């Protein structure tokens, strides 16, 4: 419930600071006094678009702040959803607009975005302005009202979850089929590439070994000659390096008894001789192994040529990369082979979800049909006292063969103000006054189902007067007495103004510098004068005052 409203530097309002009472309240005032400005300011608090033109001329910033009593409305989960600290007793919303174009919002002193304001606002205030009457021509509004009155929120959420899963699976299936068709066209080429690489039977590091062997084979004679020459130098009979070292070693050993340093030098020569002997042995072995082999050379060159060709073809630089590519191609082909299996699984899952979604849609449809009968009866009961004695109101539910985001039902509100009149869509046949009465009746039904703390009606009485206005006021008064609710009606009709438990007047006041809008709560005497002016104009007459008192006593 809206408890307190503070406005500073908004449009014609320099400063406004007022408490708003519980129950049914009315706001009156001359046209242009600032009633719409008041609604505009409240609209900013619930996420409506900010416009710097709304800032009072000459001011740098405007502030709108409201305090709401949220006891008994179980909004903790909502506050958790928008990540705002929860106070179970009250909620303070503030919106600031700066002349530089910046807009800031706060919920319980925590910075908040416009989406958070809208989310919270939907649970705090319902502002019904005249343009909302156009909603009666919209199918989604009619369906949402019916669902609200059917109390099927849990089943709607379950349906929404199933439908989302159905849509996701359908998209996954379409993507899988598209991918399968695309890859299937490449399958032959991929298979050819894989077979070519598989037949090559590449081994890791093979290219380096082959390149080394190729170089050896190309210079076999040169290498063999050099190795034999080295062997002869190291180990030839009679005049080899090894024999010369042996001789030197013996000479040193012969003088070791008179020159002790010779023993160590002889030992070092022995080590050199052993190492050279080992080298000579390896050189001899290598020399014997080296042979010019044209067949082997041809094989190596052919093998390297194949490797180089595969590297060029697949734009890689090593055998290791070719081996990795072979594995990738195999995995890709395995995926193609399994794609059909995946498609079959998705088709089965989609069919299962389709059945479950349709089953839930039928459940919703059954609930809606039951609620439709109750709505038809309740609407007639409310509209007949509002002056539509021969009203016919029907909630037409057309079941479709397929479901969409809302189910299988197309809902249309049919209406006739005449006993034998043909039922037609309400937006096509109802007059402005009839639309207003239908919307008020719907709001009365919705308010109980939605448990909204505050409902504001902006001139819902357009097109009606006299006794009908009184009956409309009675409905709003009853709404304001339910569950601690607050109903506010902005009106030009004295019959409605007199029915309010609380009465506020909006007025303009001119001074030397500017025009200011104000709002005040009226006393009993002030109410009598205000209602009398609404009946007779600015000139008060005794008859008007008497009628005003009569109206107030009735209320």
XYZ file of C-alpha atoms in Angstrom:
555
model
C 0.000 0.000 0.000
C 1.243 3.489 -0.879
C 1.730 5.244 2.474
C 3.696 8.355 1.662
C 4.589 10.305 -1.463
C 7.255 12.977 -1.806
C 7.854 14.898 -5.048
C 10.331 17.705 -5.657
C 10.816 19.742 -8.842
C 8.711 17.527 -11.082
C 6.798 19.376 -13.836
C 4.542 21.934 -12.048
C 5.238 20.453 -8.621
C 7.863 22.380 -6.671
C 7.441 20.242 -3.586
C 4.778 17.787 -2.500
C 4.816 15.788 0.712
C 1.688 13.834 1.592
C 0.457 10.707 3.354
C -1.973 8.471 1.469
C -4.619 6.609 3.440
C -5.793 3.021 3.177
C -9.161 2.093 1.660
C -10.968 3.905 -1.136
C -9.614 7.384 -1.830
C -10.585 9.895 -4.494
C -8.587 12.653 -6.141
C -10.393 15.559 -7.723
C -9.390 18.862 -9.264
C -9.903 20.984 -12.311
C -8.606 19.865 -15.682
C -4.915 20.778 -15.937
C -4.475 21.119 -12.195
C -1.853 18.396 -12.131
C -3.601 15.051 -11.631
C -1.866 13.529 -14.648
C 1.441 14.938 -13.372
C 0.902 13.056 -10.144
C 0.359 9.816 -12.062
C 3.431 10.503 -14.193
C 5.567 10.834 -11.087
C 4.230 7.583 -9.639
C 4.819 5.930 -13.017
C 8.527 6.780 -12.791
C 8.704 4.858 -9.522
C 7.494 1.696 -11.231
C 9.898 1.840 -14.135
C 8.315 4.097 -16.712
C 10.653 5.960 -19.038
C 12.306 9.082 -17.645
C 12.284 12.358 -19.587
C 14.424 15.318 -18.503
C 11.668 17.601 -19.826
C 9.734 16.551 -16.722
C 12.203 18.403 -14.488
C 10.733 21.652 -13.236
C 11.998 24.638 -15.200
C 15.100 26.106 -13.575
C 15.790 23.059 -11.385
C 18.839 20.821 -11.763
C 17.245 17.683 -10.385
C 13.866 16.229 -9.533
C 13.153 13.611 -6.883
C 10.202 11.281 -6.508
C 10.074 9.033 -3.453
C 7.353 6.747 -2.150
C 7.024 4.582 0.930
C 4.977 1.395 0.638
C 3.602 -0.805 3.385
C 4.269 -4.360 2.186
C 3.174 -6.330 5.244
C 1.316 -9.544 4.469
C 2.246 -9.570 0.759
C 5.004 -12.217 0.900
C 7.455 -10.396 -1.371
C 10.697 -11.837 0.007
C 11.282 -14.115 -3.004
C 10.733 -11.148 -5.295
C 13.316 -9.070 -3.435
C 15.743 -12.002 -3.602
C 15.145 -12.183 -7.351
C 16.056 -8.522 -7.885
C 18.869 -8.785 -5.310
C 17.571 -6.073 -2.985
C 17.623 -6.179 0.816
C 14.183 -7.147 2.103
C 12.322 -5.320 4.858
C 9.067 -7.175 5.658
C 7.301 -4.013 6.791
C 8.043 -1.285 4.256
C 9.678 -0.557 0.922
C 11.054 2.832 -0.111
C 11.496 3.578 -3.808
C 13.257 6.732 -4.999
C 13.862 8.008 -8.514
C 16.082 10.954 -9.346
C 16.330 12.759 -12.703
C 19.136 15.202 -13.417
C 19.117 17.988 -15.969
C 22.222 16.427 -17.559
C 20.090 13.451 -18.606
C 21.146 11.013 -15.881
C 18.541 8.940 -14.077
C 19.078 7.033 -10.844
C 16.791 4.722 -8.907
C 16.976 3.242 -5.437
C 15.007 0.531 -3.665
C 15.532 0.574 0.109
C 18.564 2.833 -0.506
C 20.125 0.230 -2.824
C 20.815 1.339 -6.423
C 18.419 -0.425 -8.785
C 17.810 -0.653 -12.521
C 14.614 0.138 -14.375
C 13.847 -3.562 -14.809
C 13.934 -4.039 -11.037
C 11.500 -1.113 -10.650
C 9.155 -2.685 -13.189
C 9.345 -6.107 -11.563
C 8.624 -4.714 -8.103
C 6.100 -2.193 -9.404
C 3.972 -4.947 -10.913
C 3.443 -6.226 -7.356
C 2.834 -2.851 -5.725
C 0.697 -0.665 -7.973
C -1.714 -1.139 -10.852
C -2.382 2.139 -12.660
C -5.448 1.916 -14.859
C -5.580 4.830 -17.287
C -8.014 5.338 -20.132
C -5.636 3.959 -22.741
C -5.676 0.643 -20.888
C -9.243 0.184 -22.060
C -7.685 -0.651 -25.423
C -6.293 -3.805 -23.818
C -9.748 -5.343 -24.078
C -9.097 -5.792 -27.774
C -5.869 -7.724 -27.194
C -5.997 -11.494 -27.041
C -3.032 -11.844 -24.680
C -4.668 -9.513 -22.121
C -7.921 -11.459 -22.246
C -6.063 -14.754 -21.821
C -3.931 -13.440 -18.951
C -7.010 -12.201 -17.101
C -8.671 -15.584 -17.520
C -5.552 -17.382 -16.239
C -5.338 -15.055 -13.267
C -8.943 -15.801 -12.353
C -8.375 -19.512 -12.936
C -5.628 -19.485 -10.253
C -3.504 -21.717 -12.468
C -0.118 -20.026 -11.978
C 1.617 -23.249 -10.929
C 0.322 -25.122 -13.959
C 1.203 -22.163 -16.221
C 4.782 -22.236 -14.948
C 4.949 -25.986 -15.532
C 3.606 -25.491 -19.059
C 6.093 -22.687 -19.731
C 8.940 -24.966 -18.621
C 7.750 -27.819 -20.851
C 7.210 -25.504 -23.799
C 10.703 -24.016 -23.407
C 12.207 -27.523 -23.313
C 10.150 -28.453 -26.398
C 11.366 -25.372 -28.303
C 15.000 -25.988 -27.281
C 14.826 -29.643 -28.348
C 13.145 -28.718 -31.627
C 15.919 -26.227 -32.332
C 18.569 -28.810 -31.394
C 16.964 -31.316 -33.775
C 16.854 -28.788 -36.616
C 20.508 -27.907 -36.011
C 21.484 -31.594 -35.883
C 19.706 -32.319 -39.172
C 21.266 -29.284 -40.826
C 24.719 -30.236 -39.573
C 24.202 -33.836 -40.664
C 23.182 -32.805 -44.173
C 26.165 -30.500 -44.437
C 28.674 -33.048 -43.167
C 27.151 -35.916 -45.114
C 28.033 -34.081 -48.319
C 31.670 -34.047 -47.163
C 31.745 -37.674 -46.046
C 33.200 -39.140 -49.247
C 35.978 -36.569 -49.347
C 36.762 -37.040 -45.634
C 36.823 -40.809 -46.112
C 39.233 -40.458 -49.036
C 41.542 -38.251 -46.974
C 41.457 -40.634 -44.024
C 42.177 -43.673 -46.193
C 45.119 -41.921 -47.809
C 46.605 -41.000 -44.445
C 45.871 -44.398 -42.934
C 47.522 -46.210 -45.848
C 50.598 -44.025 -45.417
C 50.992 -45.603 -41.941
C 53.025 -42.692 -40.700
C 55.225 -43.078 -37.640
C 56.216 -40.318 -35.268
C 59.688 -38.900 -36.123
C 59.783 -40.914 -39.334
C 60.526 -37.933 -41.566
C 63.656 -36.967 -39.616
C 65.030 -40.530 -39.708
C 64.370 -40.861 -43.421
C 65.992 -37.502 -44.218
C 69.095 -38.616 -42.297
C 69.171 -41.968 -44.096
C 68.680 -40.261 -47.448
C 71.728 -38.089 -46.897
C 73.818 -41.126 -45.940
C 72.731 -43.101 -49.018
C 73.454 -40.196 -51.374
C 77.099 -39.986 -50.100
C 77.694 -43.688 -49.389
C 80.932 -44.045 -51.397
C 82.440 -40.859 -50.014
C 81.561 -41.859 -46.448
C 82.858 -45.444 -46.848
C 86.204 -44.265 -48.272
C 86.729 -41.756 -45.495
C 85.900 -44.329 -42.800
C 88.392 -46.892 -44.185
C 91.097 -44.251 -44.446
C 90.471 -43.221 -40.838
C 90.587 -46.874 -39.764
C 93.975 -47.379 -41.488
C 95.420 -44.282 -39.851
C 94.232 -45.391 -36.440
C 94.960 -49.106 -36.648
C 97.193 -49.939 -39.633
C 99.840 -52.638 -39.167
C 103.285 -51.347 -38.265
C 102.653 -47.587 -38.427
C 99.342 -46.703 -36.819
C 98.483 -43.918 -34.370
C 97.558 -46.515 -31.774
C 100.900 -48.313 -32.201
C 102.775 -44.996 -31.913
C 100.951 -44.171 -28.668
C 101.789 -47.661 -27.371
C 105.460 -47.081 -28.103
C 105.425 -43.712 -26.323
C 103.675 -45.290 -23.345
C 106.422 -47.977 -23.086
C 109.167 -45.318 -23.152
C 107.569 -43.449 -20.259
C 107.004 -46.600 -18.239
C 110.748 -47.410 -18.726
C 111.815 -44.277 -16.869
C 109.120 -44.315 -14.190
C 111.575 -45.706 -11.600
C 113.835 -42.666 -11.928
C 111.214 -40.068 -12.970
C 107.967 -40.573 -11.058
C 105.939 -38.089 -13.178
C 106.373 -40.464 -16.155
C 104.077 -43.017 -14.536
C 101.093 -40.652 -14.572
C 101.774 -39.564 -18.127
C 101.984 -43.224 -19.199
C 98.666 -43.904 -17.537
C 97.052 -41.031 -19.449
C 98.452 -42.322 -22.719
C 96.983 -45.719 -21.882
C 93.554 -44.130 -21.562
C 93.982 -42.357 -24.897
C 95.111 -45.601 -26.532
C 92.060 -47.488 -25.221
C 89.687 -44.724 -26.433
C 91.330 -44.579 -29.877
C 91.190 -48.336 -30.150
C 87.457 -48.179 -29.420
C 86.990 -45.407 -31.977
C 88.909 -47.414 -34.534
C 86.665 -50.393 -33.921
C 83.511 -48.258 -34.433
C 84.943 -46.671 -37.577
C 85.665 -50.105 -38.976
C 82.146 -51.295 -38.148
C 80.563 -48.214 -39.718
C 82.704 -48.622 -42.811
C 81.565 -52.209 -43.241
C 77.908 -51.217 -42.739
C 77.927 -48.425 -45.283
C 76.917 -49.676 -48.691
C 75.523 -47.968 -51.733
C 71.976 -49.391 -52.055
C 70.054 -47.922 -55.019
C 66.864 -49.816 -54.124
C 66.863 -48.555 -50.537
C 67.665 -45.053 -51.716
C 64.739 -45.124 -54.140
C 62.419 -46.341 -51.348
C 63.546 -43.589 -48.952
C 63.127 -40.890 -51.582
C 59.688 -42.193 -52.540
C 58.627 -42.334 -48.884
C 59.834 -38.786 -48.236
C 58.094 -37.596 -51.365
C 54.812 -39.054 -50.078
C 55.275 -37.352 -46.704
C 56.107 -33.972 -48.285
C 53.099 -34.263 -50.595
C 50.744 -35.025 -47.688
C 52.172 -32.102 -45.701
C 51.592 -29.714 -48.599
C 48.110 -31.039 -49.247
C 46.975 -30.654 -45.663
C 48.958 -27.473 -44.959
C 51.003 -28.921 -42.109
C 54.726 -29.026 -41.383
C 55.447 -32.362 -39.736
C 54.526 -36.039 -39.578
C 53.218 -35.448 -36.043
C 50.660 -32.967 -37.403
C 49.621 -35.455 -40.088
C 49.105 -38.130 -37.417
C 46.953 -35.672 -35.389
C 44.965 -34.870 -38.528
C 44.350 -38.589 -39.080
C 42.829 -38.824 -35.608
C 40.693 -35.722 -36.190
C 39.348 -37.092 -39.460
C 38.516 -40.379 -37.765
C 36.624 -38.570 -34.988
C 34.759 -36.441 -37.520
C 33.689 -39.491 -39.500
C 32.679 -41.224 -36.275
C 30.533 -38.180 -35.541
C 28.892 -38.487 -38.950
C 28.189 -42.130 -38.317
C 26.647 -41.271 -34.936
C 24.704 -38.221 -36.156
C 21.800 -40.345 -37.332
C 21.674 -41.992 -33.932
C 21.684 -38.555 -32.280
C 18.896 -37.354 -34.581
C 16.786 -40.382 -33.688
C 17.295 -39.674 -29.979
C 16.325 -36.023 -30.430
C 13.249 -37.000 -32.426
C 12.186 -39.361 -29.661
C 12.796 -36.706 -27.019
C 10.880 -34.105 -29.039
C 7.918 -36.441 -29.429
C 7.908 -37.132 -25.696
C 8.024 -33.403 -24.906
C 5.348 -32.700 -27.492
C 3.031 -35.185 -25.782
C 3.773 -33.819 -22.303
C 3.364 -30.213 -23.459
C 0.075 -30.989 -25.177
C -1.102 -32.848 -22.082
C -0.308 -29.815 -19.923
C -1.903 -27.480 -22.496
C -5.104 -29.538 -22.293
C -4.951 -29.297 -18.510
C -4.696 -25.512 -18.766
C -7.525 -25.450 -21.283
C -9.754 -27.401 -18.920
C -8.978 -24.974 -16.096
C -9.680 -22.023 -18.369
C -13.002 -23.459 -19.494
C -14.056 -23.913 -15.888
C -12.926 -20.395 -14.984
C -14.643 -18.962 -18.077
C -18.055 -20.081 -16.807
C -17.384 -18.437 -13.451
C -16.103 -15.241 -15.095
C -19.163 -15.003 -17.343
C -21.469 -15.291 -14.341
C -19.482 -12.854 -12.201
C -19.209 -10.263 -14.989
C -22.952 -10.294 -15.613
C -23.589 -9.925 -11.884
C -21.365 -6.848 -11.819
C -22.482 -5.295 -15.115
C -26.239 -5.495 -14.580
C -26.160 -3.126 -11.557
C -23.913 -0.857 -13.643
C -26.775 -0.156 -16.023
C -26.331 -2.881 -18.628
C -29.490 -4.755 -17.735
C -29.527 -7.100 -20.729
C -25.824 -7.747 -20.823
C -24.466 -10.884 -22.455
C -20.833 -11.656 -21.690
C -19.103 -14.758 -22.939
C -15.524 -15.971 -22.760
C -15.077 -17.778 -26.059
C -12.295 -20.367 -26.013
C -11.252 -21.748 -29.392
C -9.012 -24.786 -29.121
C -6.231 -24.983 -31.689
C -4.722 -28.219 -32.988
C -1.211 -27.112 -32.083
C 0.161 -25.305 -29.065
C 2.181 -22.115 -28.747
C 3.741 -20.234 -25.843
C 0.361 -19.833 -24.106
C -1.175 -23.239 -24.823
C -3.814 -24.294 -27.302
C -6.471 -21.716 -26.460
C -7.468 -18.594 -28.345
C -9.534 -16.493 -25.955
C -11.970 -13.797 -27.060
C -14.335 -11.825 -24.840
C -17.720 -11.571 -26.566
C -20.234 -8.929 -25.547
C -23.697 -7.625 -26.226
C -25.600 -4.969 -24.313
C -28.908 -6.156 -25.751
C -31.023 -9.146 -24.802
C -31.218 -10.571 -28.315
C -28.079 -8.955 -29.677
C -25.492 -11.066 -31.443
C -22.373 -11.655 -29.356
C -19.319 -10.026 -30.916
C -15.759 -9.215 -29.765
C -16.126 -6.606 -27.045
C -13.707 -4.121 -28.575
C -15.856 -3.987 -31.721
C -19.304 -3.407 -30.227
C -19.023 -1.868 -26.763
C -19.307 1.902 -26.313
C -16.767 3.905 -24.346
C -18.961 3.900 -21.266
C -19.606 0.183 -21.564
C -15.869 -0.507 -21.977
C -15.177 1.488 -18.803
C -17.725 -0.542 -16.852
C -16.417 -3.832 -18.227
C -12.833 -2.909 -17.311
C -13.852 -1.863 -13.805
C -15.670 -5.164 -13.344
C -12.678 -7.103 -14.605
C -10.362 -5.134 -12.323
C -12.633 -5.933 -9.395
C -12.323 -9.644 -10.191
C -8.582 -9.379 -10.822
C -7.849 -7.435 -7.651
C -8.975 -10.293 -5.428
C -7.034 -12.864 -7.421
C -3.849 -10.800 -7.755
C -3.814 -9.352 -4.215
C -2.461 -6.023 -5.447
C -1.878 -3.582 -2.565
C -2.711 -0.435 -4.569
C -4.947 0.160 -7.578
C -5.236 3.595 -9.180
C -8.093 4.353 -11.587
C -7.500 7.357 -13.818
C -10.931 8.640 -14.899
C -12.400 5.191 -15.402
C -15.786 6.904 -15.105
C -15.488 8.383 -18.622
C -18.810 8.079 -20.440
C -20.961 7.390 -17.374
C -22.824 9.555 -14.883
C -25.573 9.619 -12.270
C -26.666 6.335 -10.758
C -24.180 4.303 -12.813
C -21.281 6.381 -11.491
C -22.533 5.729 -7.986
C -22.577 1.992 -8.622
C -19.048 2.137 -10.049
C -17.927 4.010 -6.966
C -19.507 1.350 -4.780
C -17.481 -1.342 -6.579
C -14.260 0.624 -6.053
C -15.168 1.174 -2.416
C -15.732 -2.562 -1.927
C -12.379 -3.249 -3.600
C -10.708 -0.819 -1.186
C -12.185 -2.624 1.801
C -10.822 -6.022 0.769
C -7.633 -7.364 2.368
C -6.381 -3.958 3.462
C -6.232 -2.791 -0.160
C -5.842 0.776 -1.308
C -7.939 1.984 -4.243
C -7.498 5.495 -5.612
C -9.827 7.000 -8.203
C -9.076 10.186 -10.110
C -12.524 11.453 -11.026
C -14.618 14.379 -12.243
C -17.902 12.899 -11.004
C -19.371 14.004 -7.654
C -21.097 10.637 -7.172
C -17.714 8.895 -7.153
C -15.947 11.625 -5.190
C -18.566 11.398 -2.430
C -18.046 7.672 -2.018
C -14.367 7.962 -1.087
C -13.241 7.269 2.430
C -10.505 9.844 1.863
C -10.638 12.834 -0.475
C -7.639 14.655 -1.967
C -7.785 17.765 -4.121
C -5.202 18.770 -6.705
C -5.008 22.456 -7.534
C -2.754 24.994 -9.220
C -1.496 28.179 -7.651
C 0.172 31.047 -9.473
C 2.771 33.345 -7.966
C 5.040 35.984 -9.457
C 7.595 33.460 -10.664
C 5.776 30.270 -11.648
C 2.747 28.034 -11.441
C 2.743 25.318 -8.795
C 0.579 22.232 -8.412
C -0.421 21.097 -4.935
C -2.409 18.277 -3.382
C -4.182 18.384 -0.034
C -6.393 16.028 1.915
C -9.818 17.588 2.476
C -11.710 17.872 5.706
C -15.442 17.106 5.843
C -16.352 20.766 5.283
C -13.857 21.087 2.445
C -15.261 17.937 0.841
C -18.763 19.387 0.887
C -17.551 22.484 -0.941
C -15.448 20.494 -3.437
C -18.301 18.137 -4.346
C -20.721 21.069 -4.571
C -18.345 22.797 -7.031
C -18.187 19.590 -9.073
C -21.988 19.773 -9.420
C -22.551 23.497 -9.887
C -19.241 24.942 -11.006
C -17.207 27.660 -9.296
C -20.335 29.456 -8.003
C -21.565 27.625 -4.928
C -25.314 27.443 -4.411
C -27.247 26.266 -1.420
C -28.821 23.570 -3.574
C -25.373 22.287 -4.606
C -24.157 22.306 -1.012
C -27.301 20.474 0.076
C -26.857 17.885 -2.665
C -23.201 17.463 -1.689
C -24.152 16.808 1.911
C -26.770 14.321 0.738
C -24.205 12.494 -1.382
C -21.721 12.372 1.475
C -24.310 11.074 3.912
C -25.178 8.295 1.496
C -21.520 7.325 1.353
